[in-house]
Amino acid sequence: MDILVLLKQSLGTEEKIFIENKKIKEDDAEFVINPYDEYAVEEAIRWKDELGGEVTVLTVGPSRAESALRTALAMGADQAIHVISEESQHDEAAISSIIAKAIYGKTYDLILAGNMAIDSGAGQVAVRVAERLGIPHVSTITKLTIDGNRAAIERDVEGDVEAVEVDLPLLATAQQGLNEPRYPSLPGIMKAKKKPLQQLTVADLNMKPEELQIYTQVVDQYLPSPKQAGRMLQGELKDQVKELVHSLRSKEKVV
């Protein structure tokens, strides 16, 4: 079985965010594989171990994103494709178009990705890729079973579970609970250094301007306002209620 995993490199979940000139300051920040994408990598490796075949990981991102691919290779993926793009203005539509172009002519039995990226929360790239490739897609999966050319899937739907059956090839996005991602072992890290990693640029894909058209644009980024200390109301309960209503109406202006 040939499996493709789409992944993104994102800021570490414990990183403190700083904004400079309306952009996130990346100097000295730690970047990791997007946590949801780790579930996709792990699931791909498990099915490769059971059914045989190869796992390819692919990302579209700046030069630093190579480290995320190397981590996936250390986990057990076989090869990687890095479409280098330093252009931050590429939105989900453009990125999905780039991915579809990068794998044009290749066939995969299964394509996996994370349910969403923790930095943007959009959850659009993978399903857009499926639409461009003309294959079925199932999002937020928590269980995957493959039997021949048929996949049985359980997906998370607002706290409940929906069962779906679909033919391969298939694109699915991983939700938390699908599996427990492994840590790269030391031998895996050493082997990853020798595994194939193809690098190309967006320009190498010879894409038409309309294929890179963007539909969304970030015009500003800012941090939330600092939390203010709470205020305790004093006096009788009826007096506290009057003061609370007056404060909400006249000072806070929320009612």
Short mmCIF file of C-alpha atoms in Angstrom, two decimals:
data_model
loop_
_atom_site.label_atom_id
_atom_site.label_comp_id
_atom_site.label_asym_id
_atom_site.label_seq_id
_atom_site.Cartn_x
_atom_site.Cartn_y
_atom_site.Cartn_z
CA MET A 1 0.00 0.00 0.00
CA ASP A 2 1.36 3.41 -0.98
CA ILE A 3 0.43 6.06 1.57
CA LEU A 4 0.94 9.82 1.45
CA VAL A 5 0.90 11.96 4.58
CA LEU A 6 0.40 15.71 4.36
CA LEU A 7 1.97 17.54 7.25
CA LYS A 8 2.74 21.04 8.39
CA GLN A 9 5.35 22.46 10.71
CA SER A 10 3.82 24.67 13.39
CA LEU A 11 4.96 26.51 16.48
CA GLY A 12 5.43 24.34 19.56
CA THR A 13 2.34 24.18 21.73
CA GLU A 14 4.26 25.61 24.71
CA GLU A 15 5.77 28.51 22.76
CA LYS A 16 5.03 32.05 23.89
CA ILE A 17 3.79 34.11 20.95
CA PHE A 18 5.25 37.51 20.13
CA ILE A 19 3.88 39.83 17.44
CA GLU A 20 6.11 42.19 15.48
CA ASN A 21 4.91 44.31 12.54
CA LYS A 22 1.61 42.39 12.50
CA LYS A 23 3.44 39.07 12.11
CA ILE A 24 4.37 36.32 14.52
CA LYS A 25 8.01 36.69 15.51
CA GLU A 26 9.74 33.41 14.69
CA ASP A 27 13.25 34.22 15.94
CA ASP A 28 14.45 31.52 18.37
CA ALA A 29 10.99 29.90 18.38
CA GLU A 30 10.64 26.12 18.45
CA PHE A 31 8.78 24.50 15.56
CA VAL A 32 7.39 20.97 15.57
CA ILE A 33 5.16 18.71 13.49
CA ASN A 34 1.61 19.95 13.80
CA PRO A 35 0.22 17.68 16.58
CA TYR A 36 -2.78 16.46 14.55
CA ASP A 37 -0.42 15.52 11.73
CA GLU A 38 1.50 13.27 14.12
CA TYR A 39 -1.58 11.04 14.33
CA ALA A 40 -1.63 10.86 10.53
CA VAL A 41 2.07 9.87 10.38
CA GLU A 42 1.60 7.22 13.05
CA GLU A 43 -1.46 5.73 11.34
CA ALA A 44 0.34 5.58 8.01
CA ILE A 45 3.31 3.76 9.54
CA ARG A 46 1.05 1.25 11.28
CA TRP A 47 -0.73 0.36 8.05
CA LYS A 48 2.58 0.11 6.19
CA ASP A 49 3.83 -2.32 8.84
CA GLU A 50 0.67 -4.41 8.47
CA LEU A 51 0.12 -4.34 4.72
CA GLY A 52 3.54 -3.42 3.32
CA GLY A 53 4.27 -0.61 0.89
CA GLU A 54 5.74 2.84 1.41
CA VAL A 55 4.91 5.99 3.34
CA THR A 56 5.72 9.36 1.78
CA VAL A 57 5.45 12.56 3.80
CA LEU A 58 4.97 15.91 2.10
CA THR A 59 4.99 19.49 3.27
CA VAL A 60 4.76 22.93 1.70
CA GLY A 61 6.71 25.41 3.75
CA PRO A 62 9.92 27.32 4.40
CA SER A 63 13.38 25.79 4.60
CA ARG A 64 13.04 25.19 8.35
CA ALA A 65 10.19 22.72 7.68
CA GLU A 66 12.76 20.11 6.65
CA SER A 67 13.20 19.27 10.34
CA ALA A 68 9.52 18.23 10.56
CA LEU A 69 9.99 15.91 7.60
CA ARG A 70 13.13 14.42 9.15
CA THR A 71 11.17 13.74 12.35
CA ALA A 72 8.48 11.90 10.34
CA LEU A 73 11.21 9.91 8.59
CA ALA A 74 12.69 9.04 11.98
CA MET A 75 9.27 7.81 13.11
CA GLY A 76 9.25 5.34 10.21
CA ALA A 77 8.20 7.08 6.99
CA ASP A 78 10.20 6.01 3.94
CA GLN A 79 10.66 9.19 1.91
CA ALA A 80 9.75 12.86 1.92
CA ILE A 81 8.87 15.67 -0.47
CA HIS A 82 9.53 19.27 0.53
CA VAL A 83 8.02 22.00 -1.62
CA ILE A 84 9.98 25.00 -0.39
CA SER A 85 7.89 28.14 -0.15
CA GLU A 86 8.91 31.16 1.84
CA GLU A 87 5.75 32.94 0.75
CA SER A 88 3.55 33.46 3.78
CA GLN A 89 0.68 34.80 1.69
CA HIS A 90 -0.24 31.38 0.29
CA ASP A 91 -3.64 30.53 1.69
CA GLU A 92 -5.27 27.11 2.03
CA ALA A 93 -6.58 27.17 -1.54
CA ALA A 94 -3.14 27.92 -3.01
CA ILE A 95 -1.38 25.37 -0.80
CA SER A 96 -3.82 22.62 -1.78
CA SER A 97 -3.20 23.50 -5.43
CA ILE A 98 0.57 23.29 -4.88
CA ILE A 99 0.24 19.88 -3.23
CA ALA A 100 -1.96 18.52 -6.01
CA LYS A 101 0.57 19.74 -8.58
CA ALA A 102 3.53 18.28 -6.65
CA ILE A 103 2.01 14.78 -6.68
CA TYR A 104 0.60 14.97 -10.20
CA GLY A 105 1.05 11.64 -11.95
CA LYS A 106 1.61 9.73 -8.69
CA THR A 107 -0.98 7.36 -7.27
CA TYR A 108 -1.59 6.68 -3.61
CA ASP A 109 -3.98 4.18 -2.05
CA LEU A 110 -4.41 6.32 1.05
CA ILE A 111 -3.72 9.97 1.86
CA LEU A 112 -3.71 11.02 5.51
CA ALA A 113 -3.43 14.43 7.15
CA GLY A 114 -4.21 16.09 10.44
CA ASN A 115 -7.73 17.32 11.07
CA MET A 116 -6.43 20.89 11.26
CA ALA A 117 -3.31 22.94 11.90
CA ILE A 118 -3.12 24.34 15.42
CA ASP A 119 -1.84 27.72 14.19
CA SER A 120 -4.59 28.56 11.69
CA GLY A 121 -7.32 26.12 12.75
CA ALA A 122 -8.67 26.21 9.21
CA GLY A 123 -8.90 22.48 8.49
CA GLN A 124 -9.14 23.16 4.75
CA VAL A 125 -5.96 22.08 2.99
CA ALA A 126 -6.43 18.30 3.06
CA VAL A 127 -10.08 18.25 1.99
CA ARG A 128 -9.29 20.74 -0.80
CA VAL A 129 -6.56 18.37 -2.01
CA ALA A 130 -9.10 15.53 -2.12
CA GLU A 131 -11.46 17.68 -4.16
CA ARG A 132 -8.67 18.57 -6.60
CA LEU A 133 -7.72 14.90 -6.96
CA GLY A 134 -11.34 13.80 -7.31
CA ILE A 135 -11.19 11.22 -4.51
CA PRO A 136 -13.49 10.77 -1.48
CA HIS A 137 -12.51 12.26 1.86
CA VAL A 138 -13.57 11.66 5.45
CA SER A 139 -12.62 14.10 8.20
CA THR A 140 -11.98 13.79 11.96
CA ILE A 141 -11.46 10.03 11.92
CA THR A 142 -10.85 8.17 15.20
CA LYS A 143 -10.65 4.62 13.81
CA LEU A 144 -9.57 3.21 10.46
CA THR A 145 -9.91 -0.38 9.26
CA ILE A 146 -8.81 -1.46 5.78
CA ASP A 147 -9.96 -4.68 4.14
CA GLY A 148 -8.85 -5.06 0.54
CA ASN A 149 -10.06 -2.04 -1.41
CA ARG A 150 -12.56 -1.01 1.25
CA ALA A 151 -12.09 1.17 4.35
CA ALA A 152 -14.36 1.20 7.41
CA ILE A 153 -14.05 4.44 9.36
CA GLU A 154 -15.31 5.89 12.61
CA ARG A 155 -15.32 9.68 12.82
CA ASP A 156 -15.90 12.13 15.62
CA VAL A 157 -19.07 14.19 15.21
CA GLU A 158 -19.57 16.63 18.10
CA GLY A 159 -19.00 14.05 20.82
CA ASP A 160 -20.74 11.20 18.98
CA VAL A 161 -19.41 8.63 16.49
CA GLU A 162 -20.38 8.20 12.85
CA ALA A 163 -19.51 5.02 10.94
CA VAL A 164 -18.55 5.36 7.27
CA GLU A 165 -17.49 2.86 4.60
CA VAL A 166 -15.68 4.04 1.48
CA ASP A 167 -13.58 2.63 -1.34
CA LEU A 168 -9.90 3.40 -1.78
CA PRO A 169 -8.20 5.62 -2.82
CA LEU A 170 -9.25 7.80 0.06
CA LEU A 171 -8.14 10.93 1.90
CA ALA A 172 -8.82 11.06 5.64
CA THR A 173 -7.96 13.59 8.32
CA ALA A 174 -6.90 12.39 11.76
CA GLN A 175 -8.54 13.42 15.00
CA GLN A 176 -7.10 13.04 18.49
CA GLY A 177 -7.77 9.51 19.71
CA LEU A 178 -6.95 7.78 16.42
CA ASN A 179 -3.73 6.40 17.92
CA GLU A 180 -0.80 7.26 20.15
CA PRO A 181 2.10 8.67 18.06
CA ARG A 182 5.47 7.09 18.72
CA TYR A 183 8.64 8.94 19.63
CA PRO A 184 11.48 8.68 17.11
CA SER A 185 14.09 6.21 18.31
CA LEU A 186 17.83 6.89 18.13
CA PRO A 187 18.28 4.29 15.34
CA GLY A 188 15.31 5.85 13.56
CA ILE A 189 16.89 9.29 13.79
CA MET A 190 20.16 8.00 12.35
CA LYS A 191 18.35 6.19 9.48
CA ALA A 192 16.30 9.30 8.70
CA LYS A 193 19.47 11.15 7.69
CA LYS A 194 19.92 8.75 4.76
CA LYS A 195 16.31 8.46 3.62
CA PRO A 196 15.31 10.21 0.35
CA LEU A 197 14.10 13.79 0.75
CA GLN A 198 13.17 15.51 -2.51
CA GLN A 199 13.30 19.30 -2.45
CA LEU A 200 11.70 21.55 -5.04
CA THR A 201 10.30 25.04 -5.19
CA VAL A 202 6.89 26.32 -6.23
CA ALA A 203 8.59 27.78 -9.32
CA ASP A 204 9.74 24.26 -10.29
CA LEU A 205 6.10 23.20 -10.59
CA ASN A 206 5.46 25.66 -13.45
CA MET A 207 2.05 26.59 -12.10
CA LYS A 208 -0.27 29.05 -13.78
CA PRO A 209 -1.12 32.28 -11.91
CA GLU A 210 -4.74 31.20 -11.54
CA GLU A 211 -3.61 27.99 -9.82
CA LEU A 212 -1.98 30.10 -7.10
CA GLN A 213 -4.89 32.47 -6.66
CA ILE A 214 -5.60 33.25 -3.03
CA TYR A 215 -9.06 33.74 -1.59
CA THR A 216 -8.19 34.80 1.94
CA GLN A 217 -5.63 37.22 3.31
CA VAL A 218 -4.44 38.01 6.83
CA VAL A 219 -4.63 41.77 7.28
CA ASP A 220 -3.65 41.93 10.95
CA GLN A 221 -2.50 39.78 13.84
CA TYR A 222 -2.53 40.82 17.47
CA LEU A 223 -2.42 39.35 20.95
CA PRO A 224 -5.50 39.34 23.17
CA SER A 225 -5.80 42.18 25.69
CA PRO A 226 -4.28 41.35 29.08
CA LYS A 227 -6.78 40.02 31.58
CA GLN A 228 -7.84 42.52 34.20
CA ALA A 229 -8.17 41.66 37.86
CA GLY A 230 -11.66 40.81 39.06
CA ARG A 231 -13.64 43.02 41.43
CA MET A 232 -15.52 41.76 44.48
CA LEU A 233 -18.90 43.33 45.13
CA GLN A 234 -19.67 44.27 48.72
CA GLY A 235 -22.86 44.75 50.74
CA GLU A 236 -26.25 43.06 50.76
CA LEU A 237 -27.18 40.73 47.91
CA LYS A 238 -29.78 43.13 46.49
CA ASP A 239 -27.22 45.94 46.52
CA GLN A 240 -24.66 43.72 44.79
CA VAL A 241 -27.19 42.90 42.05
CA LYS A 242 -27.93 46.60 41.48
CA GLU A 243 -24.23 47.42 41.33
CA LEU A 244 -23.58 44.53 38.95
CA VAL A 245 -26.35 45.55 36.56
CA HIS A 246 -25.23 49.19 36.67
CA SER A 247 -21.60 48.17 35.96
CA LEU A 248 -22.55 45.91 33.04
CA ARG A 249 -24.72 48.61 31.49
CA SER A 250 -22.80 51.82 32.19
CA LYS A 251 -19.14 50.80 32.53
CA GLU A 252 -18.62 47.55 30.65
CA LYS A 253 -21.47 48.22 28.18
CA VAL A 254 -22.14 44.54 27.57
CA VAL A 255 -25.91 44.65 28.16
#
